[in-house]
PDB file of C-alpha atoms in Angstrom:
ATOM      1  CA  UNK A   1      58.801-158.110 -70.840  1.00  0.00           C
ATOM      2  CA  UNK A   2      57.025-155.296 -72.622  1.00  0.00           C
ATOM      3  CA  UNK A   3      54.317-153.430 -70.869  1.00  0.00           C
ATOM      4  CA  UNK A   4      51.252-151.774 -72.524  1.00  0.00           C
ATOM      5  CA  UNK A   5      50.862-148.031 -72.769  1.00  0.00           C
ATOM      6  CA  UNK A   6      47.413-146.698 -74.120  1.00  0.00           C
ATOM      7  CA  UNK A   7      46.876-142.998 -74.703  1.00  0.00           C
ATOM      8  CA  UNK A   8      43.355-141.549 -73.834  1.00  0.00           C
ATOM      9  CA  UNK A   9      41.943-138.126 -74.305  1.00  0.00           C
ATOM     10  CA  UNK A  10      39.309-137.933 -71.400  1.00  0.00           C
ATOM     11  CA  UNK A  11      37.600-139.651 -68.574  1.00  0.00           C
ATOM     12  CA  UNK A  12      35.345-141.836 -70.514  1.00  0.00           C
ATOM     13  CA  UNK A  13      38.294-143.555 -72.074  1.00  0.00           C
ATOM     14  CA  UNK A  14      40.044-143.935 -68.853  1.00  0.00           C
ATOM     15  CA  UNK A  15      36.833-145.657 -67.760  1.00  0.00           C
ATOM     16  CA  UNK A  16      37.092-148.153 -70.475  1.00  0.00           C
ATOM     17  CA  UNK A  17      40.748-149.041 -69.546  1.00  0.00           C
ATOM     18  CA  UNK A  18      40.801-148.958 -65.571  1.00  0.00           C
ATOM     19  CA  UNK A  19      39.982-152.706 -65.217  1.00  0.00           C
ATOM     20  CA  UNK A  20      41.734-154.045 -68.296  1.00  0.00           C
ATOM     21  CA  UNK A  21      45.348-155.013 -68.304  1.00  0.00           C
ATOM     22  CA  UNK A  22      46.663-152.035 -69.611  1.00  0.00           C
ATOM     23  CA  UNK A  23      49.775-151.044 -67.739  1.00  0.00           C
ATOM     24  CA  UNK A  24      50.089-147.116 -68.283  1.00  0.00           C
ATOM     25  CA  UNK A  25      47.491-144.702 -69.158  1.00  0.00           C
ATOM     26  CA  UNK A  26      49.000-141.674 -71.188  1.00  0.00           C
ATOM     27  CA  UNK A  27      47.113-138.694 -71.267  1.00  0.00           C
ATOM     28  CA  UNK A  28      47.050-136.506 -74.428  1.00  0.00           C
ATOM     29  CA  UNK A  29      44.761-134.802 -76.982  1.00  0.00           C
ATOM     30  CA  UNK A  30      45.299-136.554 -80.352  1.00  0.00           C
ATOM     31  CA  UNK A  31      43.468-133.594 -82.009  1.00  0.00           C
ATOM     32  CA  UNK A  32      46.463-131.245 -81.152  1.00  0.00           C
ATOM     33  CA  UNK A  33      49.123-133.243 -82.552  1.00  0.00           C
ATOM     34  CA  UNK A  34      51.317-136.181 -81.746  1.00  0.00           C
ATOM     35  CA  UNK A  35      51.786-134.957 -78.308  1.00  0.00           C
ATOM     36  CA  UNK A  36      48.831-132.890 -77.903  1.00  0.00           C
ATOM     37  CA  UNK A  37      47.952-131.679 -74.444  1.00  0.00           C
ATOM     38  CA  UNK A  38      45.012-131.807 -72.227  1.00  0.00           C
ATOM     39  CA  UNK A  39      44.030-129.075 -69.936  1.00  0.00           C
ATOM     40  CA  UNK A  40      45.216-129.374 -66.555  1.00  0.00           C
ATOM     41  CA  UNK A  41      41.815-129.488 -65.106  1.00  0.00           C
ATOM     42  CA  UNK A  42      41.166-132.806 -67.220  1.00  0.00           C
ATOM     43  CA  UNK A  43      44.523-134.216 -66.285  1.00  0.00           C
ATOM     44  CA  UNK A  44      43.619-133.906 -62.575  1.00  0.00           C
ATOM     45  CA  UNK A  45      40.280-135.283 -62.980  1.00  0.00           C
ATOM     46  CA  UNK A  46      41.384-138.189 -64.884  1.00  0.00           C
ATOM     47  CA  UNK A  47      44.475-138.919 -62.639  1.00  0.00           C
ATOM     48  CA  UNK A  48      42.314-138.735 -59.683  1.00  0.00           C
ATOM     49  CA  UNK A  49      39.975-141.213 -60.996  1.00  0.00           C
ATOM     50  CA  UNK A  50      42.889-143.656 -61.896  1.00  0.00           C
ATOM     51  CA  UNK A  51      43.877-143.254 -58.218  1.00  0.00           C
ATOM     52  CA  UNK A  52      47.234-145.054 -58.395  1.00  0.00           C
ATOM     53  CA  UNK A  53      45.334-148.159 -60.065  1.00  0.00           C
ATOM     54  CA  UNK A  54      47.673-147.604 -63.095  1.00  0.00           C
ATOM     55  CA  UNK A  55      50.546-145.843 -64.056  1.00  0.00           C
ATOM     56  CA  UNK A  56      49.835-142.357 -65.481  1.00  0.00           C
ATOM     57  CA  UNK A  57      51.628-140.179 -68.089  1.00  0.00           C
ATOM     58  CA  UNK A  58      51.118-136.807 -69.570  1.00  0.00           C
ATOM     59  CA  UNK A  59      52.299-135.117 -72.755  1.00  0.00           C
ATOM     60  CA  UNK A  60      53.155-131.264 -72.682  1.00  0.00           C
ATOM     61  CA  UNK A  61      52.090-130.556 -76.065  1.00  0.00           C
ATOM     62  CA  UNK A  62      53.697-130.099 -79.375  1.00  0.00           C
ATOM     63  CA  UNK A  63      55.922-127.158 -78.298  1.00  0.00           C
ATOM     64  CA  UNK A  64      58.530-125.137 -80.070  1.00  0.00           C
ATOM     65  CA  UNK A  65      62.213-125.010 -78.597  1.00  0.00           C
ATOM     66  CA  UNK A  66      61.406-122.337 -75.969  1.00  0.00           C
ATOM     67  CA  UNK A  67      62.896-123.375 -72.686  1.00  0.00           C
ATOM     68  CA  UNK A  68      60.595-120.981 -70.710  1.00  0.00           C
ATOM     69  CA  UNK A  69      57.282-122.357 -72.592  1.00  0.00           C
ATOM     70  CA  UNK A  70      58.294-125.925 -72.058  1.00  0.00           C
ATOM     71  CA  UNK A  71      59.301-125.231 -68.437  1.00  0.00           C
ATOM     72  CA  UNK A  72      55.982-123.655 -67.933  1.00  0.00           C
ATOM     73  CA  UNK A  73      54.084-126.721 -69.283  1.00  0.00           C
ATOM     74  CA  UNK A  74      56.208-129.170 -67.180  1.00  0.00           C
ATOM     75  CA  UNK A  75      55.826-127.005 -64.100  1.00  0.00           C
ATOM     76  CA  UNK A  76      51.757-126.943 -64.680  1.00  0.00           C
ATOM     77  CA  UNK A  77      51.644-130.912 -65.208  1.00  0.00           C
ATOM     78  CA  UNK A  78      53.908-131.339 -62.191  1.00  0.00           C
ATOM     79  CA  UNK A  79      51.446-130.114 -60.069  1.00  0.00           C
ATOM     80  CA  UNK A  80      49.086-132.766 -60.896  1.00  0.00           C
ATOM     81  CA  UNK A  81      49.607-136.201 -59.531  1.00  0.00           C
ATOM     82  CA  UNK A  82      50.604-137.894 -62.878  1.00  0.00           C
ATOM     83  CA  UNK A  83      53.669-140.178 -62.476  1.00  0.00           C
ATOM     84  CA  UNK A  84      55.526-139.436 -66.101  1.00  0.00           C
ATOM     85  CA  UNK A  85      55.872-136.250 -68.083  1.00  0.00           C
ATOM     86  CA  UNK A  86      56.557-137.049 -71.889  1.00  0.00           C
ATOM     87  CA  UNK A  87      58.372-134.061 -73.791  1.00  0.00           C
ATOM     88  CA  UNK A  88      58.919-134.115 -77.664  1.00  0.00           C
ATOM     89  CA  UNK A  89      62.387-133.776 -79.012  1.00  0.00           C
ATOM     90  CA  UNK A  90      61.760-132.528 -82.802  1.00  0.00           C
ATOM     91  CA  UNK A  91      65.152-131.578 -83.536  1.00  0.00           C
ATOM     92  CA  UNK A  92      68.837-132.029 -82.140  1.00  0.00           C
ATOM     93  CA  UNK A  93      69.123-128.412 -80.861  1.00  0.00           C
ATOM     94  CA  UNK A  94      66.291-129.328 -78.476  1.00  0.00           C
ATOM     95  CA  UNK A  95      68.656-131.702 -76.455  1.00  0.00           C
ATOM     96  CA  UNK A  96      70.337-128.451 -74.693  1.00  0.00           C
ATOM     97  CA  UNK A  97      67.139-127.015 -74.008  1.00  0.00           C
ATOM     98  CA  UNK A  98      65.531-130.163 -72.442  1.00  0.00           C
ATOM     99  CA  UNK A  99      68.818-130.756 -70.450  1.00  0.00           C
ATOM    100  CA  UNK A 100      67.807-127.611 -68.458  1.00  0.00           C
ATOM    101  CA  UNK A 101      64.293-128.626 -67.679  1.00  0.00           C
ATOM    102  CA  UNK A 102      63.509-130.011 -64.241  1.00  0.00           C
ATOM    103  CA  UNK A 103      60.730-131.592 -62.482  1.00  0.00           C
ATOM    104  CA  UNK A 104      59.657-133.540 -59.496  1.00  0.00           C
ATOM    105  CA  UNK A 105      58.081-135.924 -61.786  1.00  0.00           C
ATOM    106  CA  UNK A 106      59.785-138.493 -64.035  1.00  0.00           C
ATOM    107  CA  UNK A 107      60.635-137.038 -67.495  1.00  0.00           C
ATOM    108  CA  UNK A 108      60.397-138.923 -70.777  1.00  0.00           C
ATOM    109  CA  UNK A 109      62.028-137.548 -73.891  1.00  0.00           C
ATOM    110  CA  UNK A 110      60.115-138.384 -76.969  1.00  0.00           C
ATOM    111  CA  UNK A 111      62.134-138.764 -80.144  1.00  0.00           C
ATOM    112  CA  UNK A 112      60.379-139.151 -83.412  1.00  0.00           C
ATOM    113  CA  UNK A 113      61.559-141.475 -86.214  1.00  0.00           C
ATOM    114  CA  UNK A 114      60.403-139.256 -89.095  1.00  0.00           C
ATOM    115  CA  UNK A 115      62.408-136.327 -87.730  1.00  0.00           C
ATOM    116  CA  UNK A 116      65.576-138.195 -86.337  1.00  0.00           C
ATOM    117  CA  UNK A 117      66.861-140.528 -83.794  1.00  0.00           C
ATOM    118  CA  UNK A 118      69.676-139.305 -81.387  1.00  0.00           C
ATOM    119  CA  UNK A 119      73.303-140.330 -80.807  1.00  0.00           C
ATOM    120  CA  UNK A 120      74.504-142.210 -77.852  1.00  0.00           C
ATOM    121  CA  UNK A 121      75.957-138.809 -76.811  1.00  0.00           C
ATOM    122  CA  UNK A 122      72.778-137.079 -76.980  1.00  0.00           C
ATOM    123  CA  UNK A 123      70.710-139.664 -74.972  1.00  0.00           C
ATOM    124  CA  UNK A 124      73.763-139.475 -72.503  1.00  0.00           C
ATOM    125  CA  UNK A 125      73.101-135.847 -72.139  1.00  0.00           C
ATOM    126  CA  UNK A 126      69.530-136.138 -70.977  1.00  0.00           C
ATOM    127  CA  UNK A 127      70.199-139.203 -68.851  1.00  0.00           C
ATOM    128  CA  UNK A 128      72.848-136.776 -66.819  1.00  0.00           C
ATOM    129  CA  UNK A 129      70.450-133.951 -66.835  1.00  0.00           C
ATOM    130  CA  UNK A 130      67.826-136.322 -64.778  1.00  0.00           C
ATOM    131  CA  UNK A 131      65.544-137.688 -67.541  1.00  0.00           C
ATOM    132  CA  UNK A 132      64.299-141.203 -66.665  1.00  0.00           C
ATOM    133  CA  UNK A 133      63.345-142.691 -70.126  1.00  0.00           C
ATOM    134  CA  UNK A 134      63.199-142.165 -73.788  1.00  0.00           C
ATOM    135  CA  UNK A 135      60.522-143.154 -76.334  1.00  0.00           C
ATOM    136  CA  UNK A 136      60.524-143.455 -80.191  1.00  0.00           C
ATOM    137  CA  UNK A 137      57.298-142.371 -82.056  1.00  0.00           C
ATOM    138  CA  UNK A 138      56.292-140.643 -84.984  1.00  0.00           C
ATOM    139  CA  UNK A 139      55.321-136.939 -85.462  1.00  0.00           C
ATOM    140  CA  UNK A 140      53.315-136.967 -88.554  1.00  0.00           C
ATOM    141  CA  UNK A 141      50.551-139.371 -88.301  1.00  0.00           C
ATOM    142  CA  UNK A 142      49.577-139.102 -91.923  1.00  0.00           C
ATOM    143  CA  UNK A 143      53.096-140.163 -93.105  1.00  0.00           C
ATOM    144  CA  UNK A 144      52.772-143.884 -92.164  1.00  0.00           C
ATOM    145  CA  UNK A 145      53.667-145.968 -88.958  1.00  0.00           C
ATOM    146  CA  UNK A 146      57.137-146.330 -87.364  1.00  0.00           C
ATOM    147  CA  UNK A 147      58.345-148.967 -89.648  1.00  0.00           C
ATOM    148  CA  UNK A 148      57.929-146.670 -92.732  1.00  0.00           C
ATOM    149  CA  UNK A 149      60.636-144.597 -91.160  1.00  0.00           C
ATOM    150  CA  UNK A 150      63.051-146.734 -89.682  1.00  0.00           C
ATOM    151  CA  UNK A 151      64.276-150.269 -89.452  1.00  0.00           C
ATOM    152  CA  UNK A 152      64.167-152.925 -86.534  1.00  0.00           C
ATOM    153  CA  UNK A 153      67.775-152.503 -86.530  1.00  0.00           C
ATOM    154  CA  UNK A 154      67.473-148.572 -85.930  1.00  0.00           C
ATOM    155  CA  UNK A 155      64.828-149.413 -83.162  1.00  0.00           C
ATOM    156  CA  UNK A 156      66.947-151.836 -81.523  1.00  0.00           C
ATOM    157  CA  UNK A 157      70.080-149.697 -81.563  1.00  0.00           C
ATOM    158  CA  UNK A 158      68.141-146.665 -79.928  1.00  0.00           C
ATOM    159  CA  UNK A 159      66.866-149.329 -77.321  1.00  0.00           C
ATOM    160  CA  UNK A 160      70.267-150.914 -76.726  1.00  0.00           C
ATOM    161  CA  UNK A 161      71.613-147.484 -75.927  1.00  0.00           C
ATOM    162  CA  UNK A 162      68.941-146.365 -73.573  1.00  0.00           C
ATOM    163  CA  UNK A 163      69.020-149.646 -71.797  1.00  0.00           C
ATOM    164  CA  UNK A 164      72.743-149.324 -71.273  1.00  0.00           C
ATOM    165  CA  UNK A 165      72.166-146.011 -69.461  1.00  0.00           C
ATOM    166  CA  UNK A 166      69.376-147.660 -67.380  1.00  0.00           C
ATOM    167  CA  UNK A 167      66.624-145.495 -68.832  1.00  0.00           C
ATOM    168  CA  UNK A 168      63.017-146.726 -69.397  1.00  0.00           C
ATOM    169  CA  UNK A 169      62.126-147.296 -73.167  1.00  0.00           C
ATOM    170  CA  UNK A 170      59.068-147.184 -74.982  1.00  0.00           C
ATOM    171  CA  UNK A 171      57.950-147.667 -78.652  1.00  0.00           C
ATOM    172  CA  UNK A 172      55.221-146.225 -80.504  1.00  0.00           C
ATOM    173  CA  UNK A 173      54.299-144.649 -83.818  1.00  0.00           C
ATOM    174  CA  UNK A 174      50.798-145.734 -85.384  1.00  0.00           C
ATOM    175  CA  UNK A 175      51.699-149.197 -84.310  1.00  0.00           C
ATOM    176  CA  UNK A 176      49.028-151.750 -85.196  1.00  0.00           C
ATOM    177  CA  UNK A 177      48.321-155.532 -84.703  1.00  0.00           C
ATOM    178  CA  UNK A 178      50.722-156.522 -87.480  1.00  0.00           C
ATOM    179  CA  UNK A 179      53.592-155.061 -85.544  1.00  0.00           C
ATOM    180  CA  UNK A 180      53.296-156.772 -82.212  1.00  0.00           C
ATOM    181  CA  UNK A 181      55.531-159.652 -82.747  1.00  0.00           C
ATOM    182  CA  UNK A 182      58.313-157.557 -84.028  1.00  0.00           C
ATOM    183  CA  UNK A 183      58.259-155.145 -81.307  1.00  0.00           C
ATOM    184  CA  UNK A 184      58.102-157.781 -78.604  1.00  0.00           C
ATOM    185  CA  UNK A 185      61.258-159.134 -79.749  1.00  0.00           C
ATOM    186  CA  UNK A 186      63.068-155.879 -79.481  1.00  0.00           C
ATOM    187  CA  UNK A 187      61.648-155.820 -75.887  1.00  0.00           C
ATOM    188  CA  UNK A 188      61.157-152.313 -74.973  1.00  0.00           C
ATOM    189  CA  UNK A 189      59.829-151.533 -71.473  1.00  0.00           C
ATOM    190  CA  UNK A 190      56.343-150.197 -73.288  1.00  0.00           C
ATOM    191  CA  UNK A 191      54.722-150.308 -76.474  1.00  0.00           C
ATOM    192  CA  UNK A 192      52.386-147.394 -76.887  1.00  0.00           C
ATOM    193  CA  UNK A 193      49.010-147.798 -78.705  1.00  0.00           C
ATOM    194  CA  UNK A 194      46.482-145.011 -79.837  1.00  0.00           C
ATOM    195  CA  UNK A 195      45.252-145.371 -83.244  1.00  0.00           C
ATOM    196  CA  UNK A 196      44.859-149.156 -83.148  1.00  0.00           C
ATOM    197  CA  UNK A 197      42.540-148.870 -80.032  1.00  0.00           C
ATOM    198  CA  UNK A 198      40.202-146.424 -81.724  1.00  0.00           C
ATOM    199  CA  UNK A 199      36.862-147.227 -83.235  1.00  0.00           C
ATOM    200  CA  UNK A 200      38.275-145.834 -86.412  1.00  0.00           C
ATOM    201  CA  UNK A 201      41.988-146.999 -86.379  1.00  0.00           C
ATOM    202  CA  UNK A 202      42.592-144.233 -89.076  1.00  0.00           C
ATOM    203  CA  UNK A 203      41.089-141.329 -86.940  1.00  0.00           C
ATOM    204  CA  UNK A 204      43.231-141.047 -83.949  1.00  0.00           C
ATOM    205  CA  UNK A 205      40.650-138.737 -82.375  1.00  0.00           C
ATOM    206  CA  UNK A 206      37.846-141.321 -82.478  1.00  0.00           C
ATOM    207  CA  UNK A 207      36.771-142.887 -79.469  1.00  0.00           C
ATOM    208  CA  UNK A 208      38.727-145.861 -77.936  1.00  0.00           C
ATOM    209  CA  UNK A 209      36.874-149.312 -78.741  1.00  0.00           C
ATOM    210  CA  UNK A 210      36.784-151.820 -75.715  1.00  0.00           C
ATOM    211  CA  UNK A 211      37.001-154.511 -77.986  1.00  0.00           C
ATOM    212  CA  UNK A 212      40.118-153.167 -79.711  1.00  0.00           C
ATOM    213  CA  UNK A 213      41.516-152.738 -76.533  1.00  0.00           C
ATOM    214  CA  UNK A 214      41.119-156.178 -75.488  1.00  0.00           C
ATOM    215  CA  UNK A 215      42.199-157.579 -78.915  1.00  0.00           C
ATOM    216  CA  UNK A 216      45.758-155.673 -78.564  1.00  0.00           C
ATOM    217  CA  UNK A 217      46.016-156.906 -74.873  1.00  0.00           C
ATOM    218  CA  UNK A 218      45.623-160.603 -75.912  1.00  0.00           C
ATOM    219  CA  UNK A 219      47.757-160.215 -79.157  1.00  0.00           C
ATOM    220  CA  UNK A 220      50.729-158.592 -76.936  1.00  0.00           C
ATOM    221  CA  UNK A 221      50.290-161.468 -74.068  1.00  0.00           C
ATOM    222  CA  UNK A 222      50.079-164.109 -76.855  1.00  0.00           C
ATOM    223  CA  UNK A 223      53.249-162.807 -78.490  1.00  0.00           C
ATOM    224  CA  UNK A 224      54.925-162.570 -75.095  1.00  0.00           C
ATOM    225  CA  UNK A 225      54.267-166.128 -74.365  1.00  0.00           C
ATOM    226  CA  UNK A 226      55.495-167.161 -77.777  1.00  0.00           C
ATOM    227  CA  UNK A 227      58.759-165.329 -76.978  1.00  0.00           C
ATOM    228  CA  UNK A 228      59.323-166.804 -73.710  1.00  0.00           C
ATOM    229  CA  UNK A 229      58.666-170.264 -74.832  1.00  0.00           C
ATOM    230  CA  UNK A 230      60.877-169.889 -77.890  1.00  0.00           C
TER     231      UNK A 230
END
């Protein structure tokens, strides 16, 4: 059943999550875009605090299709103790570039519903090059949530292709409480949240609320229990 990924921007937010049922702590700077990157020192501070109590991931930033630039960011983050590294795929020609990216960490390709969804062949290229997973997200957080751009059928097709290749899967994209039941039925490995956890859900850079975190956890667990008993 689906686990919960929560994106955080600093150590104080990590402290809010560390003793909750959040499964993976994702490091990003929401003020710098969909996959805004934290400084390496901040990544190291947070990951060292988490100390393997949770799985951790980090974004590399919203980067152009430049192999040297992407490689440099991946290499720098690979030097930390983070478990996964997330790299954005903003257009089809990123696929060839990313197939040349290597790391000692587990790489996750993040596709954007408001950009494009990959074909089976494109996902296969990333799988063969060593990527461990794929996610679907949204790049423009002002253009609505995931379901404003794709249907459940689109998401299910994306997940089914990835699962057939033994890739980890994730779903995110301004997801809120009203979407949880639909996504649980699609059964990705991870459901990603940021805005829904914040004190001001419409401002992704606002502080995470412990109350909202617990509300999301409870709703996800309730939905999973209903799915299991159905």
